[in-house]
XYZ file of C-alpha atoms in Angstrom:
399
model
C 100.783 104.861 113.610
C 102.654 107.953 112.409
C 102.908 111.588 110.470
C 105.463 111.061 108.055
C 105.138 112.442 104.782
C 107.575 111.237 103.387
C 105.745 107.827 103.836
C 102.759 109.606 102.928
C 99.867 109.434 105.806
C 96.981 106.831 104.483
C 93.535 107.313 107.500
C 91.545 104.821 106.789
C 88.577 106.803 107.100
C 85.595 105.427 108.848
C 83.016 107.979 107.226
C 80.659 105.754 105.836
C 80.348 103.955 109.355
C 79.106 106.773 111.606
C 75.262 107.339 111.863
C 73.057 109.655 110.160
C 71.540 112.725 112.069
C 68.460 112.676 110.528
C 68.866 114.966 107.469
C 67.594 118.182 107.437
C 69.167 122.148 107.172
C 72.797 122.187 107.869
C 74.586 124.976 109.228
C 77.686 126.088 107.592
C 78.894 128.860 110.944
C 77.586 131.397 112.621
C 77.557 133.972 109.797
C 75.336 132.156 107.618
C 71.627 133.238 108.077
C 72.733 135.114 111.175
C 72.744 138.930 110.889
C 74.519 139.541 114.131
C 77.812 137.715 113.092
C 80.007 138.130 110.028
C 80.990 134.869 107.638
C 83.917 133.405 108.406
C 87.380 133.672 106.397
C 88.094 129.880 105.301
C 91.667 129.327 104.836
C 92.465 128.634 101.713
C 93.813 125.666 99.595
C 94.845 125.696 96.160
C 97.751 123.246 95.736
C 97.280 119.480 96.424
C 100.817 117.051 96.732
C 101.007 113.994 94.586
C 98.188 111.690 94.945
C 97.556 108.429 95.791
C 94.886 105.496 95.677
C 93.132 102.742 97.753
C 90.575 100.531 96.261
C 88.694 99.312 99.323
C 85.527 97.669 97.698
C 87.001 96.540 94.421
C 85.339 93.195 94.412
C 81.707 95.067 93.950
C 83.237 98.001 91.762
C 81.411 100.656 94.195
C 84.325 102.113 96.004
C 87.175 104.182 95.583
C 89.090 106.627 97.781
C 91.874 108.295 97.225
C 94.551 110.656 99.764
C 97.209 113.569 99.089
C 99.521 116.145 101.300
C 97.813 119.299 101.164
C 100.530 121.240 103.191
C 100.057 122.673 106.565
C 96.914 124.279 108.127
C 97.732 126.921 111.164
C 100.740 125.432 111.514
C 99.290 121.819 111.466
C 99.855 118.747 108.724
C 97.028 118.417 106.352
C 95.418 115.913 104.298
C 92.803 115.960 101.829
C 90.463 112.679 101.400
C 88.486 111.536 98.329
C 86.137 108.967 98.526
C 83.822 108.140 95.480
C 81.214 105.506 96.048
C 77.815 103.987 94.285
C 74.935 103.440 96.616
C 71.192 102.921 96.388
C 70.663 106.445 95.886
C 73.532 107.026 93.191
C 73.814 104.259 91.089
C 76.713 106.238 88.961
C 78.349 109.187 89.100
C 77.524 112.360 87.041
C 80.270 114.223 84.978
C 79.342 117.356 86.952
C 79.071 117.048 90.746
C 77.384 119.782 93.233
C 77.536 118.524 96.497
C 74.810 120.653 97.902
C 72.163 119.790 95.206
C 71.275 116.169 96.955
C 71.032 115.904 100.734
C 73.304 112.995 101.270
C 76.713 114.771 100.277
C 76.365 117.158 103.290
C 76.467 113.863 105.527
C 79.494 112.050 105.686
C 77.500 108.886 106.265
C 75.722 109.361 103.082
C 77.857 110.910 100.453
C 78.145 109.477 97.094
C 81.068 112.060 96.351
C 82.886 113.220 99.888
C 85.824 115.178 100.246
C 87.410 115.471 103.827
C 90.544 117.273 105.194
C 91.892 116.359 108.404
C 94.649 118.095 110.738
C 97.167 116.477 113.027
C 98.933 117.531 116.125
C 102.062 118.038 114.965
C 103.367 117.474 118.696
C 101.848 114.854 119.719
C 103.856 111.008 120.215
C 100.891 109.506 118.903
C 98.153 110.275 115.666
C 96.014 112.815 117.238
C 93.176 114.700 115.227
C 92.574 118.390 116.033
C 90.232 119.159 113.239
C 87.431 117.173 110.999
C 86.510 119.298 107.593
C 83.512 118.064 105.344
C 82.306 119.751 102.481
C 79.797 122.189 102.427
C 79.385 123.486 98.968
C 81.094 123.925 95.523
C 81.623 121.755 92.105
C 83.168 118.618 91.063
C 83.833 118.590 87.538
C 85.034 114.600 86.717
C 86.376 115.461 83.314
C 88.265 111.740 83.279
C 85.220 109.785 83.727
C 83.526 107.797 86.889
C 86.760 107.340 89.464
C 85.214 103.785 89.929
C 85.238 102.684 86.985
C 88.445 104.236 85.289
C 90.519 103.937 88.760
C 91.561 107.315 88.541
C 90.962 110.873 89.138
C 91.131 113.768 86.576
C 88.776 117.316 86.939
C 88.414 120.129 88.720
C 87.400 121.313 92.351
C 85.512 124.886 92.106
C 84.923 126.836 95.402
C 84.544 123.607 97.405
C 83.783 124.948 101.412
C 84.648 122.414 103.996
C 83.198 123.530 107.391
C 84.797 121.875 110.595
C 82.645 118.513 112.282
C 82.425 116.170 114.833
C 80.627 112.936 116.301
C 78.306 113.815 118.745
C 77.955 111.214 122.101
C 75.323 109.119 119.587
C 78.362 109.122 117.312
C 76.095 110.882 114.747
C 78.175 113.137 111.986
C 77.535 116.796 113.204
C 78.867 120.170 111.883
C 79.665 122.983 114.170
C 78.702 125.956 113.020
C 80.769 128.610 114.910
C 83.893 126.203 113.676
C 86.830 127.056 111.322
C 86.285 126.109 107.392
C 88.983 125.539 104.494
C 88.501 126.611 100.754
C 89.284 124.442 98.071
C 89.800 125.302 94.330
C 92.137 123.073 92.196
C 92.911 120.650 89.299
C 93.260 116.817 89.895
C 95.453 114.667 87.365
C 95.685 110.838 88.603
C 95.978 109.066 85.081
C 94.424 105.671 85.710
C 97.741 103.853 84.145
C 100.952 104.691 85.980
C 104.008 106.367 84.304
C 106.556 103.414 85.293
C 103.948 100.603 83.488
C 105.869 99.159 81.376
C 103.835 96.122 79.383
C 100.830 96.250 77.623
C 98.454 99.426 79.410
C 95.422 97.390 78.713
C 96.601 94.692 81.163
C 96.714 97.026 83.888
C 94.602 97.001 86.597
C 91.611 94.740 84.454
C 89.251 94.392 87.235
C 89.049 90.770 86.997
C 90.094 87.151 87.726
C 89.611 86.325 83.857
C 92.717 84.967 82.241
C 94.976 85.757 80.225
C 96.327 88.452 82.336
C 94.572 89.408 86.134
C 97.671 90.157 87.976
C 100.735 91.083 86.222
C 103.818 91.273 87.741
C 107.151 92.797 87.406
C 106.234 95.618 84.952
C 107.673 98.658 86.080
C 104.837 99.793 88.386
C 102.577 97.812 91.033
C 99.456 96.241 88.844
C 96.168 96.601 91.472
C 94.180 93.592 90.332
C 97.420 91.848 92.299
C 95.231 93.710 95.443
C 92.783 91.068 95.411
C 94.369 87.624 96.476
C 91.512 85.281 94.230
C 93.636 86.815 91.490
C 96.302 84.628 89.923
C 99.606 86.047 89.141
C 100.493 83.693 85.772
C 104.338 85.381 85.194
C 105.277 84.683 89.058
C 107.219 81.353 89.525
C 106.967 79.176 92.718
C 104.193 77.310 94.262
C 102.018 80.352 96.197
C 103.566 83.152 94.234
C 102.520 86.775 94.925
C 103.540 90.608 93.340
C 105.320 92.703 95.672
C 106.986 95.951 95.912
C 110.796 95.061 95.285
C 113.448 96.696 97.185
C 115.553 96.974 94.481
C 116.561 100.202 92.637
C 114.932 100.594 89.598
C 112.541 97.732 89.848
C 109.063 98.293 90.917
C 107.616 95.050 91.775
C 108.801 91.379 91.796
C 107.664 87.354 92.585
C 107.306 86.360 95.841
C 106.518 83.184 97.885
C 103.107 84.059 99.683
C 103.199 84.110 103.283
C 101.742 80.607 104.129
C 100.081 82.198 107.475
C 97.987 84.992 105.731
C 94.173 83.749 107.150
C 92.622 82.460 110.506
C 92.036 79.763 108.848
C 95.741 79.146 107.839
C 96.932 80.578 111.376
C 100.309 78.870 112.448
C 100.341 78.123 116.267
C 102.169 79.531 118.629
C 103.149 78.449 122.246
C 102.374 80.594 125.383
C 105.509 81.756 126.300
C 107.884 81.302 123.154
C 108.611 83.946 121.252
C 107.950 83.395 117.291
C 109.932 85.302 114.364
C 107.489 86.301 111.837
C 106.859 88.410 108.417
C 104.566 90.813 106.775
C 106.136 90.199 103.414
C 104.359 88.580 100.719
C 101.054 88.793 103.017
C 97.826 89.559 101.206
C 95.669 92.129 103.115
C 92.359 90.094 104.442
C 91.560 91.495 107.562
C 90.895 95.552 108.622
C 87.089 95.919 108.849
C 86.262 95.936 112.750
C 89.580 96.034 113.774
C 89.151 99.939 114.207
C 86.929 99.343 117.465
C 87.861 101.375 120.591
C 88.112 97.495 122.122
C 90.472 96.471 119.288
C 93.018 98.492 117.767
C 91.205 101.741 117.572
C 92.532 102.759 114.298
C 91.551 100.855 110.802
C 94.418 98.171 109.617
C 94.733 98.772 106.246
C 98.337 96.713 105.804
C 99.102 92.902 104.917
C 98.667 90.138 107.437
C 99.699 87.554 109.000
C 97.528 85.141 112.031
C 98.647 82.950 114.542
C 96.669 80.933 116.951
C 96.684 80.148 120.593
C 94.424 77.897 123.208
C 93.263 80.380 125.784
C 91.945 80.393 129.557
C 88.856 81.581 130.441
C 89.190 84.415 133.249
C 93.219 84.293 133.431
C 95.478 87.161 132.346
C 97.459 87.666 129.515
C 100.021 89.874 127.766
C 100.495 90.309 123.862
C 103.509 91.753 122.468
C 104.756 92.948 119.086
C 108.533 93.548 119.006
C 111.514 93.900 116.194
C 109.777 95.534 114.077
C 111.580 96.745 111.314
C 111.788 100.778 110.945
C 109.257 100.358 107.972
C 106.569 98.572 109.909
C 104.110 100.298 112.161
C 103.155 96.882 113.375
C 99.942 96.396 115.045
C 98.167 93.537 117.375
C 94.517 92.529 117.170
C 93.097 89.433 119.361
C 90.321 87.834 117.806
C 87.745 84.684 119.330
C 87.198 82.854 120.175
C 86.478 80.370 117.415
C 87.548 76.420 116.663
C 87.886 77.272 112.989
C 88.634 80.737 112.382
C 84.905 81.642 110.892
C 84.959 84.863 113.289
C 87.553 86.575 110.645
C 85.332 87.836 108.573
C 85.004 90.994 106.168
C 84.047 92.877 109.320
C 85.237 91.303 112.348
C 83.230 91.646 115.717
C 84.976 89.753 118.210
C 88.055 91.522 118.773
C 88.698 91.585 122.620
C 91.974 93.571 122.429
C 94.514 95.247 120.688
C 97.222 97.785 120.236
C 98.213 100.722 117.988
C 99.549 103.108 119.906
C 103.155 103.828 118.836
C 105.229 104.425 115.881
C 107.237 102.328 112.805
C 109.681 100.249 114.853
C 108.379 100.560 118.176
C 107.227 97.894 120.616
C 103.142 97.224 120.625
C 102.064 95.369 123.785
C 98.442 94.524 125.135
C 97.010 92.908 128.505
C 93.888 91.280 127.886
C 91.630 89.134 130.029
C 89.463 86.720 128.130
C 85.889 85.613 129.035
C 86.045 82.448 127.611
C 88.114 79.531 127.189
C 88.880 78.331 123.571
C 91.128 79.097 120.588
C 92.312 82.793 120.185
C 93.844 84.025 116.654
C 96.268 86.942 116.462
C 96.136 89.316 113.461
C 99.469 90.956 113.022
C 98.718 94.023 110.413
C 99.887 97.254 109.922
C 98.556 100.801 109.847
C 99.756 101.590 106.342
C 98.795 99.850 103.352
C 102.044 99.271 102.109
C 104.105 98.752 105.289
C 105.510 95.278 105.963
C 108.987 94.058 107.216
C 109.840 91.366 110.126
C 108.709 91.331 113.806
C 108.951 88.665 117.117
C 105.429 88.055 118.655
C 104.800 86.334 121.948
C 101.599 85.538 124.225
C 102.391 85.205 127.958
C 100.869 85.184 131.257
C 102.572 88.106 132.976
């Protein structure tokens, strides 16, 4: 977990998770409606840092979200969230978007089209929040088509007004009305087909498993149907071949043996006590979804993964730690069971019992957890950032 732009921050965004409040009038601050106080002087945005992408819900086509620098806010780092989605209520997305005119884009557990700027202390050893901004009002012209579909971003943002908001004790979404607001007027650009692609732009990013081409490899820029791990990877040599961002100068992605470890039900084992060297690289990225919980991680795991597996006591105490990580790896630990065959990994897991993300890339994550139960235990090692991996040493010990 870290502010580092020149990594580029990537929240995973819990916004569709929270509860509703019920609907109804919301109040944008105290000088709206209310003769006794003038309207408040948003600060104002107008320039938005290069842009990039996370498909989260691919599979279904529903979901996209993407993230950019916006710069500093009172002195704090800044960063503007998109997230585009198709519900029950919005079963595609108009050219012309105002988020007031339906009800469920003032809700950040509704929104079909949600924009969201958060602040960080810039201070702080570990990712602290100061403010939440949703939006309030203003246009969203999509002159590039539906996001979802074209998996990209081009249009215009006209006098959006993002008003400050926070989770109540019911964790409902709730604005405050005497808090700050931000202004946002500016032109978005994210062509759908990189600038580095070098083969053919119709075989990028297809959307499907369909042959001849669902996952092409070393072409000058990372292809996203290699994001979904059903999808074969046909120019990739070896027996469990995967893309992957190549360290190399000048070359953008390159074959890679998968990482034979990459599912609970593929979890190596590990012996209390002993120490095991292990790697993020070539890992597919099964397993975020729950890990978030204030019991687990408390922050979404949006990076590859690896498992391991380990018989546990009922009622005794043990220590997890995550160590040797390399300086590109905010590694993180998540303790999930237990389960004889690993059916308790799921899309959104539920029986995480503890975890740690609480320091930076390279840094030591450590846990001390008591189980309930006695039975088999699986270890998620993941990562904070989508695209961090590297090497790290994991052990499970009685203290």
């Amino acid at each position: 977990m870290q502010i580092a732009r020149a990594s580029a921050l990537l929240f995973s965004l819990s916004v569709f998770a929270c509860g509703d409040d019920g609907g109804g009038t919301k109040l944008i601050d105290s000088g709206i409606g209310n003769t006794d106080a003038a309207p408040k002087v948003c600060s104002a945005v107008s320039t938005i840092g290069s842009m990039q992408w996370d498909v989260t819900d691919e599979s279904a086509g529903r979901y996209i979200s993407f993230y950019a620098d916006i710069g500093d806010i009172n002195g704090e780092p800044a960063f503007l969230y998109y997230n585009f989605r198709r519900t029950m209520m919005t079963a595609s997305l108009p050219a012309t978007i105002d988020v007031t005119a339906g009800t469920e884009n003032l809700d950040n557990s509704t929104c079909s089209t949600c924009f969201t700027i958060l602040t960080f202390d810039p201070n702080a050893t570990t990712l602290v929040v100061t403010h939440r901004y949703f939006q309030q009002s203003g246009t969203v012209n999509l002159t590039g088509g539906d996001p979802i579909t074209m998996r990209g971003l081009m249009g215009n943002v006209s006098n959006l007004r993002l008003q400050e908001f926070e989770y109540d004790a019911n964790d409902d979404f709730k604005f405050i009305p005497t808090g700050d607001c931000i202004t946002l007027n500016a032109t978005i650009d994210q062509d759908n087909v990189p600038n580095d692609w070098s083969c053919d732009v119709t075989d990028y990013y297809t959307g499907t498993t369909a042959t001849p081409n669902p996952c092409d490899c070393e072409c000058g820029a990372f292809d996203g149907d290699c994001f979904n791990p059903a999808n074969p990877t046909p120019d990739c040599s070896g027996q469990t071949p995967v893309c992957w961002p190549s360290e190399t100068e000048g070359v953008a992605t390159e074959c890679i043996a998968a990482q034979p470890n990459d599912t609970c039900q593929t979890a190596a084992a590990i012996t209390l006590g002993t120490p095991v060297l292990g790697s993020l690289v070539g890992a597919q990225r099964h397993y975020s979804g729950g890990l978030q919980a204030a019991t687990c991680t408390g922050y979404s795991q949006a990076g590859p993964d690896v498992v391991y597996k380990v018989n546990l006591t009922a009622n005794t105490s043990y220590t997890a730690t995550l160590s040797g990580t390399t300086t590109d790896l905010d590694g993180t630990i998540a303790i999930v069971g237990p389960s004889a065959d690993g059916s308790v990994c799921t899309d959104m897991i539920t029986t995480c019992i503890a975890g740690s993300d609480k320091t930076f890339a390279g840094q030591v994550e450590t846990t001390t957890f008591t189980p309930a139960a006695t039975g088999q235990y699986f270890i998620i090692v993941d990562s904070f950032y989508r695209d961090d991996y590297g090497e790290f040493t994991l052990e499970i010990k009685t203290p």
